[in-house]
Coordinates of N, CA and C in Angstrom, one line a residue:
X161 N 124.9 98.5 77.6 CA 123.9 99.6 77.7 C 124.6 100.9 78.2
X162 N 125.6 101.3 77.4 CA 126.3 102.5 77.7 C 125.8 103.7 77.0
X163 N 124.8 103.6 76.2 CA 124.3 104.7 75.5 C 122.8 104.5 75.1
X164 N 122.2 105.6 74.6 CA 120.8 105.5 74.3 C 120.5 104.5 73.1
X165 N 121.5 104.3 72.3 CA 121.4 103.4 71.1 C 121.9 102.0 71.4
X166 N 122.2 101.7 72.7 CA 122.8 100.4 73.1 C 121.7 99.3 72.8
X167 N 122.2 98.1 72.5 CA 121.4 97.0 72.2 C 120.8 96.5 73.6
X168 N 119.5 96.1 73.6 CA 118.9 95.6 74.8 C 119.6 94.3 75.3
X169 N 119.5 94.1 76.5 CA 120.1 92.8 77.1 C 118.9 91.9 77.4
X170 N 119.0 90.7 76.8 CA 117.9 89.7 77.0 C 118.3 88.6 78.0
X171 N 117.4 88.3 78.9 CA 117.6 87.2 79.8 C 116.6 86.1 79.6
X172 N 117.1 84.9 79.4 CA 116.2 83.7 79.2 C 116.0 83.0 80.5
X173 N 114.8 82.7 80.8 CA 114.5 82.0 82.1 C 115.1 80.6 82.1
X174 N 115.7 80.2 83.2 CA 116.3 78.9 83.4 C 115.2 77.8 83.3
X175 N 114.0 78.2 83.7 CA 112.9 77.2 83.7 C 112.4 76.8 82.3
X176 N 112.8 77.6 81.3 CA 112.3 77.4 79.9 C 113.2 76.4 79.2
X177 N 114.4 76.1 79.7 CA 115.3 75.2 79.0 C 114.7 73.8 79.0
X178 N 115.1 73.1 77.9 CA 114.7 71.7 77.6 C 113.2 71.5 77.5
X179 N 112.5 72.5 77.0 CA 111.1 72.3 76.8 C 110.8 71.3 75.7
X180 N 111.5 71.5 74.5 CA 111.3 70.7 73.4 C 111.7 69.2 73.7
X181 N 112.8 69.1 74.5 CA 113.3 67.8 74.9 C 112.3 67.1 75.7
X182 N 111.6 67.8 76.6 CA 110.6 67.1 77.5 C 109.4 66.6 76.6
X183 N 109.0 67.4 75.6 CA 107.9 67.0 74.7 C 108.3 65.8 73.9
X184 N 109.5 65.8 73.4 CA 110.0 64.6 72.6 C 110.0 63.3 73.5
X185 N 110.6 63.5 74.7 CA 110.6 62.3 75.6 C 109.2 61.8 75.9
X186 N 108.3 62.8 76.1 CA 106.9 62.4 76.4 C 106.3 61.6 75.2
X187 N 106.5 62.1 74.0 CA 105.9 61.4 72.8 C 106.5 60.1 72.6
X188 N 107.8 60.0 72.8 CA 108.5 58.6 72.7 C 108.0 57.7 73.8
X189 N 107.8 58.2 75.0 CA 107.3 57.4 76.1 C 105.9 56.9 75.8
X190 N 105.0 57.7 75.2 CA 103.7 57.3 74.9 C 103.7 56.2 73.8
X191 N 104.6 56.4 72.8 CA 104.7 55.4 71.8 C 105.2 54.0 72.4
X192 N 106.2 54.1 73.3 CA 106.6 52.9 73.9 C 105.5 52.2 74.7
X193 N 104.8 53.0 75.5 CA 103.7 52.5 76.3 C 102.6 51.8 75.5
X194 N 102.3 52.4 74.3 CA 101.3 51.8 73.4 C 101.8 50.4 72.9
X195 N 103.1 50.3 72.5 CA 103.6 49.0 72.2 C 103.6 48.1 73.4
X196 N 103.9 48.6 74.5 CA 103.9 47.8 75.8 C 102.6 47.1 76.0
X197 N 101.5 47.9 75.9 CA 100.2 47.3 76.1 C 99.8 46.3 75.0
X198 N 100.3 46.5 73.8 CA 99.9 45.6 72.7 C 100.7 44.3 72.7
X199 N 102.0 44.4 73.0 CA 102.9 43.3 72.8 C 103.2 42.5 74.0
X200 N 103.1 43.1 75.2 CA 103.6 42.4 76.4 C 102.4 41.8 77.2
X201 N 102.6 40.8 78.0 CA 101.5 40.2 78.7 C 100.8 41.1 79.7
X202 N 99.6 40.7 80.1 CA 98.8 41.6 80.9 C 99.3 41.8 82.3
X203 N 100.2 40.8 82.8 CA 100.7 41.0 84.2 C 101.7 42.1 84.3
X204 N 102.1 42.7 83.1 CA 103.0 43.8 83.1 C 102.3 45.2 82.9
X205 N 101.0 45.1 83.0 CA 100.2 46.3 82.7 C 100.5 47.5 83.7
X206 N 100.8 47.2 84.9 CA 101.2 48.3 85.9 C 102.4 49.0 85.4
X207 N 103.4 48.3 84.9 CA 104.6 49.0 84.4 C 104.2 49.9 83.2
X208 N 103.3 49.4 82.3 CA 102.9 50.2 81.2 C 102.1 51.5 81.6
X209 N 101.3 51.3 82.7 CA 100.6 52.5 83.2 C 101.6 53.5 83.8
X210 N 102.7 53.0 84.4 CA 103.7 53.9 85.0 C 104.4 54.7 83.8
X211 N 104.7 54.0 82.7 CA 105.4 54.6 81.6 C 104.5 55.7 81.0
X212 N 103.2 55.3 80.9 CA 102.2 56.3 80.3 C 102.1 57.5 81.2
X213 N 102.0 57.3 82.5 CA 101.9 58.5 83.4 C 103.1 59.4 83.3
X214 N 104.3 58.7 83.3 CA 105.5 59.5 83.3 C 105.6 60.3 81.9
X215 N 105.1 59.7 80.9 CA 105.2 60.3 79.6 C 104.2 61.5 79.5
X216 N 103.1 61.4 80.1 CA 102.1 62.5 80.2 C 102.7 63.7 81.0
X217 N 103.3 63.3 82.1 CA 103.9 64.4 82.9 C 105.0 65.1 82.2
X218 N 105.8 64.4 81.4 CA 106.9 65.0 80.6 C 106.3 65.9 79.5
X219 N 105.2 65.5 78.9 CA 104.5 66.3 77.9 C 104.0 67.6 78.5
X220 N 103.4 67.4 79.7 CA 102.8 68.6 80.4 C 103.9 69.6 80.8
X221 N 105.0 69.1 81.3 CA 106.2 70.0 81.7 C 106.7 70.7 80.4
X222 N 106.9 69.9 79.4 CA 107.4 70.5 78.1 C 106.4 71.6 77.6
X223 N 105.1 71.3 77.7 CA 104.1 72.3 77.2 C 104.2 73.6 77.9
X224 N 104.3 73.5 79.3 CA 104.4 74.8 80.1 C 105.7 75.5 79.8
X225 N 106.8 74.8 79.6 CA 108.0 75.4 79.3 C 108.0 76.1 77.9
X226 N 107.4 75.5 76.9 CA 107.4 76.0 75.6 C 106.5 77.3 75.5
X227 N 105.4 77.3 76.2 CA 104.4 78.4 76.1 C 104.9 79.7 76.8
X228 N 106.0 79.6 77.6 CA 106.5 80.8 78.2 C 107.2 81.7 77.1
X229 N 107.3 83.0 77.3 CA 108.0 83.8 76.4 C 109.4 83.4 76.2
X230 N 110.0 83.7 75.0 CA 111.4 83.3 74.7 C 112.4 83.9 75.7
X231 N 112.1 85.1 76.1 CA 113.0 85.8 77.1 C 112.1 86.3 78.2
X232 N 112.5 86.1 79.4 CA 111.8 86.5 80.6 C 112.0 88.0 80.9
X233 N 113.2 88.5 80.6 CA 113.6 89.9 80.9 C 114.2 90.5 79.7
X234 N 113.9 91.8 79.6 CA 114.6 92.6 78.5 C 115.0 93.9 79.2
X235 N 116.2 94.3 79.1 CA 116.7 95.5 79.7 C 117.2 96.4 78.6
X236 N 116.4 97.5 78.4 CA 116.7 98.5 77.5 C 117.4 99.7 78.2
X237 N 117.9 100.7 77.4 CA 118.4 101.9 78.1 C 117.4 102.6 79.0
X238 N 116.1 102.4 78.8 CA 115.0 103.1 79.5 C 114.3 102.2 80.6
X239 N 114.2 100.9 80.3 CA 113.3 100.1 81.2 C 113.9 98.7 81.5
X240 N 113.4 98.1 82.5 CA 113.5 96.7 82.7 C 112.1 96.1 82.5
X241 N 112.0 95.2 81.6 CA 110.7 94.6 81.2 C 110.7 93.2 81.5
X242 N 109.7 92.7 82.3 CA 109.6 91.3 82.7 C 108.4 90.8 81.9
X243 N 108.6 89.6 81.2 CA 107.5 89.0 80.4 C 107.2 87.6 81.0
X244 N 105.9 87.4 81.0 CA 105.3 86.1 81.5 C 104.1 85.8 80.6
X245 N 103.8 84.5 80.6 CA 102.6 84.1 79.7 C 101.3 84.8 80.2
X246 N 101.3 85.3 81.4 CA 100.1 86.0 81.9 C 100.2 87.5 81.8
X247 N 101.3 88.0 81.3 CA 101.4 89.5 81.2 C 102.8 90.0 81.3
X248 N 103.0 91.2 81.7 CA 104.3 91.8 81.8 C 104.2 92.9 82.9
X249 N 105.4 93.3 83.4 CA 105.5 94.5 84.2 C 106.8 95.2 83.7
X250 N 106.9 96.5 84.1 CA 108.0 97.3 83.6 C 108.4 98.2 84.7
X251 N 109.7 98.4 84.8 CA 110.4 99.3 85.8 C 111.3 100.2 85.0
X252 N 111.0 101.5 85.2 CA 111.9 102.5 84.6 C 113.2 102.6 85.4
X253 N 114.3 102.8 84.7 CA 115.6 102.9 85.4 C 115.6 104.1 86.4
X254 N 114.9 105.1 86.0 CA 114.9 106.3 86.9 C 114.0 106.1 88.1
X255 N 113.2 105.0 88.0 CA 112.3 104.7 89.2 C 112.9 103.6 90.1
X256 N 114.1 103.1 89.7 CA 114.7 102.0 90.4 C 115.7 102.5 91.4
X257 N 115.4 102.3 92.7 CA 116.4 102.8 93.7 C 117.6 101.9 93.8
X258 N 117.3 100.6 93.9 CA 118.4 99.6 93.9 C 117.8 98.2 93.7
X259 N 118.7 97.3 93.4 CA 118.3 95.8 93.2 C 119.4 95.0 93.9
X260 N 119.0 94.0 94.7 CA 119.9 93.2 95.4 C 119.3 91.9 95.8
X261 N 120.0 91.0 96.4 CA 119.5 89.7 97.0 C 119.1 90.0 98.4
X262 N 117.8 89.8 98.7 CA 117.3 90.0 100.1 C 117.9 89.0 101.0
X263 N 118.1 89.4 102.3 CA 118.7 88.5 103.3 C 117.7 88.4 104.4
X264 N 117.7 87.2 105.0 CA 116.8 86.9 106.2 C 117.7 86.4 107.4
X265 N 117.1 86.6 108.5 CA 117.9 86.1 109.7 C 117.8 84.6 109.9
X266 N 119.0 84.1 110.2 CA 119.1 82.6 110.5 C 120.0 82.5 111.7
X267 N 119.3 82.6 112.9 CA 120.1 82.6 114.1 C 120.8 83.9 114.3
X268 N 122.1 83.9 114.4 CA 122.9 85.1 114.5 C 123.5 85.6 113.2
X269 N 123.2 84.9 112.1 CA 123.7 85.3 110.8 C 122.5 85.7 109.9
X270 N 122.9 86.2 108.7 CA 121.9 86.5 107.7 C 122.2 85.7 106.4
X271 N 121.2 85.1 105.8 CA 121.3 84.3 104.7 C 120.6 84.9 103.5
X272 N 121.2 84.9 102.3 CA 120.6 85.4 101.1 C 119.5 84.5 100.6
X273 N 118.4 85.0 100.2 CA 117.4 84.2 99.5 C 117.7 84.0 98.1
X274 N 117.1 82.9 97.5 CA 117.4 82.7 96.1 C 116.4 83.5 95.2
X275 N 116.5 84.8 95.3 CA 115.6 85.7 94.5 C 116.3 87.0 94.4
X276 N 115.9 87.9 93.5 CA 116.4 89.2 93.4 C 115.3 90.2 93.7
X277 N 115.5 91.2 94.5 CA 114.5 92.2 94.9 C 114.8 93.5 94.3
X278 N 113.8 94.2 93.9 CA 113.9 95.6 93.4 C 113.2 96.5 94.3
X279 N 113.8 97.6 94.7 CA 113.3 98.6 95.5 C 112.9 99.8 94.6
X280 N 111.7 100.2 94.6 CA 111.2 101.3 93.7 C 111.1 102.6 94.5
X281 N 111.3 103.7 93.7 CA 111.1 105.0 94.3 C 109.6 105.4 94.3
X282 N 108.8 104.9 93.4 CA 107.4 105.2 93.3 C 106.7 104.0 92.7
X283 N 105.5 103.7 93.1 CA 104.7 102.5 92.7 C 103.9 102.8 91.4
X284 N 103.7 104.0 91.0 CA 102.7 104.3 90.0 C 102.9 103.6 88.7
X285 N 104.0 103.8 88.1 CA 104.3 103.3 86.7 C 104.3 101.7 86.7
X286 N 104.9 101.2 87.8 CA 104.9 99.7 87.9 C 103.5 99.1 87.9
X287 N 102.7 99.7 88.8 CA 101.3 99.1 89.0 C 100.4 99.4 87.8
X288 N 100.7 100.5 87.1 CA 99.9 100.8 85.8 C 100.4 99.8 84.7
X289 N 101.6 99.4 84.7 CA 102.1 98.5 83.6 C 101.8 97.1 83.8
X290 N 101.5 96.6 85.0 CA 101.2 95.2 85.2 C 99.8 94.8 84.9
X291 N 99.6 93.6 84.3 CA 98.3 93.1 84.0 C 97.7 92.5 85.2
X292 N 96.3 92.5 85.4 CA 95.7 91.9 86.5 C 96.0 90.4 86.7
X293 N 96.1 89.7 85.6 CA 96.4 88.3 85.6 C 97.8 88.0 86.2
X294 N 98.8 88.8 85.8 CA 100.1 88.7 86.3 C 100.2 89.1 87.8
X295 N 99.4 90.1 88.1 CA 99.4 90.6 89.5 C 98.9 89.5 90.4
X296 N 97.8 88.8 90.0 CA 97.3 87.6 90.7 C 98.3 86.5 90.9
X297 N 99.0 86.3 89.8 CA 100.1 85.2 89.8 C 101.2 85.6 90.8
X298 N 101.6 86.9 90.8 CA 102.6 87.3 91.8 C 102.2 87.2 93.2
X299 N 100.9 87.5 93.5 CA 100.4 87.4 94.8 C 100.4 85.9 95.3
X300 N 100.2 85.0 94.4 CA 100.3 83.6 94.8 C 101.7 83.1 94.9
X301 N 102.5 83.5 93.9 CA 103.9 83.0 93.8 C 104.8 83.5 95.0
X302 N 104.5 84.7 95.4 CA 105.4 85.3 96.4 C 104.9 85.2 97.9
X303 N 103.9 84.4 98.1 CA 103.4 84.1 99.4 C 104.5 83.6 100.4
X304 N 105.4 82.7 99.9 CA 106.4 82.2 100.9 C 107.3 83.3 101.4
X305 N 107.5 84.4 100.6 CA 108.3 85.5 101.1 C 107.8 86.2 102.4
X306 N 106.4 86.1 102.5 CA 105.8 86.7 103.7 C 106.2 85.9 105.0
X307 N 106.7 84.7 104.9 CA 107.1 83.9 106.0 C 108.5 84.2 106.5
X308 N 109.2 85.1 105.7 CA 110.6 85.4 106.0 C 110.6 86.6 107.0
X309 N 111.6 86.6 107.9 CA 111.8 87.7 108.8 C 110.5 88.1 109.5
X310 N 109.7 87.0 110.0 CA 108.4 87.2 110.6 C 108.6 87.8 112.0
X311 N 107.5 88.3 112.5 CA 107.5 88.9 113.8 C 107.5 87.7 114.9
X312 N 108.2 88.0 116.0 CA 108.2 87.0 117.0 C 106.9 86.7 117.7
X313 N 106.0 87.7 117.6 CA 104.7 87.6 118.3 C 103.6 87.0 117.4
X314 N 104.0 86.3 116.3 CA 103.0 85.8 115.4 C 102.9 84.3 115.5
X315 N 102.8 83.8 116.8 CA 102.7 82.4 117.0 C 101.4 81.8 116.5
X316 N 100.3 82.6 116.5 CA 99.0 82.1 116.1 C 98.9 82.0 114.6
X317 N 99.7 82.7 113.8 CA 99.7 82.7 112.4 C 98.7 83.7 111.8
X318 N 98.0 84.5 112.6 CA 97.0 85.4 112.1 C 97.6 86.5 111.3
X319 N 98.8 86.9 111.7 CA 99.4 88.0 111.0 C 99.8 87.6 109.5
X320 N 100.0 86.3 109.3 CA 100.3 85.9 107.9 C 99.0 86.0 107.1
X321 N 97.9 85.6 107.7 CA 96.6 85.6 107.0 C 96.3 87.1 106.6
X322 N 96.5 88.0 107.5 CA 96.2 89.4 107.2 C 97.0 90.0 106.1
X323 N 98.3 89.7 106.1 CA 99.2 90.2 105.1 C 99.0 89.5 103.7
X324 N 98.6 88.2 103.7 CA 98.4 87.5 102.5 C 97.2 88.0 101.7
X325 N 96.2 88.5 102.5 CA 94.9 88.8 101.9 C 94.5 90.2 102.3
X326 N 95.4 91.2 102.1 CA 95.2 92.6 102.5 C 94.6 93.2 101.2
X327 N 93.2 93.3 101.2 CA 92.5 93.8 100.1 C 92.0 95.3 100.2
X328 N 92.5 96.0 101.2 CA 92.0 97.4 101.4 C 92.5 98.2 100.3
X329 N 91.8 99.4 100.0 CA 92.2 100.3 99.0 C 93.6 100.8 99.2
X330 N 94.3 101.1 98.0 CA 95.6 101.7 98.1 C 95.6 102.9 97.3
X331 N 96.2 104.0 97.9 CA 96.2 105.3 97.2 C 97.7 105.6 96.8
X332 N 97.8 105.8 95.5 CA 99.1 106.1 94.9 C 99.6 107.5 95.2
X333 N 100.8 107.9 94.9 CA 101.3 109.2 95.2 C 100.6 110.3 94.5
X334 N 100.0 110.0 93.3 CA 99.3 111.1 92.6 C 97.8 111.1 93.0
X335 N 97.4 110.4 94.0 CA 96.0 110.4 94.4 C 95.1 109.4 93.8
X336 N 95.6 108.6 92.9 CA 94.8 107.5 92.3 C 94.6 106.4 93.3
X337 N 93.3 106.0 93.4 CA 92.9 105.0 94.4 C 92.8 103.6 93.6
X338 N 93.6 102.7 94.1 CA 93.5 101.3 93.5 C 92.6 100.4 94.3
X339 N 91.9 99.6 93.6 CA 91.0 98.6 94.2 C 91.3 97.2 93.6
X340 N 90.8 96.2 94.2 CA 90.9 94.9 93.6 C 92.3 94.3 93.7
X341 N 92.7 93.5 92.7 CA 93.9 92.8 92.8 C 95.1 93.7 92.7
X342 N 95.1 94.8 92.1 CA 96.2 95.7 92.1 C 96.4 96.4 93.4
X343 N 95.3 96.7 94.1 CA 95.4 97.2 95.5 C 96.1 96.1 96.4
X344 N 95.7 94.9 96.2 CA 96.2 93.8 97.0 C 97.7 93.7 96.7
X345 N 98.1 93.8 95.5 CA 99.6 93.7 95.1 C 100.3 94.9 95.7
X346 N 99.7 96.1 95.7 CA 100.4 97.3 96.3 C 100.6 97.1 97.8
X347 N 99.6 96.6 98.4 CA 99.7 96.4 99.9 C 100.7 95.3 100.2
X348 N 100.8 94.3 99.3 CA 101.8 93.2 99.5 C 103.2 93.8 99.3
X349 N 103.4 94.7 98.3 CA 104.7 95.3 98.1 C 105.1 96.1 99.3
X350 N 104.2 96.8 99.9 CA 104.5 97.6 101.2 C 104.9 96.6 102.3
X351 N 104.2 95.5 102.4 CA 104.6 94.5 103.5 C 105.9 93.9 103.2
X352 N 106.2 93.5 102.0 CA 107.5 92.9 101.7 C 108.6 93.8 101.8
X353 N 108.4 95.1 101.5 CA 109.5 96.1 101.8 C 109.7 96.2 103.3
X354 N 108.7 96.1 104.1 CA 108.9 96.2 105.5 C 109.7 95.0 106.1
X355 N 109.4 93.8 105.5 CA 110.0 92.6 106.0 C 111.4 92.4 105.4
X356 N 111.5 92.6 104.0 CA 112.8 92.2 103.3 C 113.5 93.4 102.7
X357 N 112.9 94.6 102.6 CA 113.6 95.8 102.1 C 113.4 96.0 100.6
X358 N 112.5 95.2 99.9 CA 112.3 95.4 98.5 C 110.8 95.2 98.2
X359 N 110.4 95.7 97.0 CA 109.0 95.8 96.6 C 108.7 94.7 95.6
X360 N 109.5 94.4 94.6 CA 109.3 93.5 93.5 C 110.4 92.4 93.5
X361 N 110.0 91.2 93.2 CA 110.9 90.1 93.3 C 110.9 89.3 92.0
X362 N 112.1 88.7 91.6 CA 112.2 87.8 90.5 C 112.8 86.5 91.0
X363 N 112.2 85.4 90.7 CA 112.6 84.1 91.2 C 113.8 83.7 90.4
X364 N 114.6 82.8 91.0 CA 115.8 82.2 90.4 C 115.4 81.5 89.0
X365 N 114.3 80.9 89.0 CA 113.9 80.2 87.7 C 113.6 81.2 86.6
X366 N 113.5 82.5 86.8 CA 113.2 83.4 85.8 C 114.5 84.1 85.2
X367 N 115.7 83.7 85.7 CA 116.9 84.3 85.2 C 117.9 83.2 84.8
X368 N 118.9 83.6 84.1 CA 119.9 82.6 83.5 C 121.2 82.6 84.3
X369 N 121.2 83.1 85.5 CA 122.5 83.2 86.3 C 122.1 83.2 87.7
X370 N 123.1 83.3 88.6 CA 122.8 83.3 90.0 C 122.2 84.7 90.4
X371 N 121.4 84.7 91.5 CA 120.8 86.0 91.9 C 121.9 87.1 92.2
X372 N 123.0 86.7 92.7 CA 124.1 87.6 93.0 C 124.7 88.2 91.7
X373 N 124.8 87.3 90.7 CA 125.4 87.8 89.4 C 124.3 88.7 88.7
X374 N 123.1 88.4 88.8 CA 122.1 89.2 88.2 C 122.0 90.6 88.9
X375 N 122.0 90.6 90.2 CA 122.0 91.9 90.9 C 123.2 92.7 90.5
X376 N 124.4 92.1 90.3 CA 125.6 92.8 89.9 C 125.4 93.4 88.5
X377 N 124.7 92.6 87.6 CA 124.4 93.1 86.2 C 123.5 94.4 86.3
X378 N 122.5 94.3 87.1 CA 121.6 95.5 87.3 C 122.4 96.7 87.8
X379 N 123.3 96.5 88.8 CA 124.1 97.6 89.3 C 125.0 98.2 88.2
X380 N 125.5 97.3 87.4 CA 126.4 97.8 86.3 C 125.6 98.6 85.3
X381 N 124.4 98.2 85.0 CA 123.5 99.0 84.1 C 123.1 100.3 84.7
X382 N 122.9 100.3 86.0 CA 122.6 101.6 86.7 C 123.7 102.5 86.6
X383 N 124.9 102.0 86.9 CA 126.1 102.9 86.8 C 126.4 103.4 85.4
X384 N 126.2 102.6 84.4 CA 126.3 103.0 83.0 C 125.3 104.1 82.7
X385 N 124.1 104.0 83.1 CA 123.1 105.0 82.8 C 123.4 106.3 83.6
X386 N 123.8 106.2 84.8 CA 124.2 107.4 85.6 C 125.4 108.1 84.9
X387 N 126.4 107.3 84.5 CA 127.5 107.9 83.8 C 127.1 108.6 82.5
X388 N 126.2 108.0 81.8 CA 125.7 108.6 80.5 C 125.0 109.9 80.8
X389 N 124.1 110.0 81.9 CA 123.4 111.2 82.2 C 124.4 112.3 82.6
X390 N 125.5 112.0 83.3 CA 126.5 112.9 83.7 C 127.2 113.5 82.4
X391 N 127.5 112.6 81.5 CA 128.2 113.0 80.3 C 127.3 113.9 79.4
X392 N 126.0 113.6 79.4 CA 125.1 114.3 78.6 C 124.9 115.7 79.2
X393 N 124.8 115.8 80.6 CA 124.6 117.1 81.2 C 125.8 117.9 81.1
X394 N 127.0 117.3 81.1 CA 128.3 118.1 80.9 C 128.3 118.7 79.5
X395 N 128.0 117.9 78.5 CA 128.0 118.4 77.2 C 127.0 119.5 77.0
X396 N 125.9 119.5 77.6 CA 124.9 120.5 77.5 C 125.4 121.8 78.2
X397 N 126.0 121.7 79.3 CA 126.6 122.8 80.0 C 127.7 123.5 79.2
X398 N 128.4 122.7 78.5 CA 129.5 123.3 77.7 C 129.0 124.0 76.5

């Protein structure tokens, strides 16, 4: 991504791998279990039930893997686009302050979480681009992050409940007032920035490399874009 005509970078989710394999294993297992019930004595019926259950689970896992988009992330010279079966969100490179692996306190040291965080300059475009269904999914998926770097005075757990279900209105920088699930997501982003330093998070299962490697890739893309803008400005001035 060193120029406006650069090819997009596509990232395939690790969780999507082996979807077809899981479906094939499930179908074979169902065929075996059918023969099991027909040909083997009744005292082996429990084993047949176990094979059937395992086959159905394999089919279900394969189904959810296959129905996900082929690529979870697309990085173009203008945007970072995240795709999910429930919708998508988009972050403009000009709106991305930084991306890195958030760290939490563990005694006297800090430990990196298995996720990548994005810190935005402004929430408007991101919240306008995300679908309500995906916003609801993120609210549920990212709840464990609220338990990180928690306050010492939260022994009762009430602060967790308040931050998990903060449904008050949210006003964007241009004066637009958000309500409903998008307001809840905006308030969640503010809370996660306060706790972990980032607004939006991508799970390890949504990328095809380690969080550190993915954060390094984002940094390289930012540097390439910044260099391109400098070269373009220099050519204009000349």
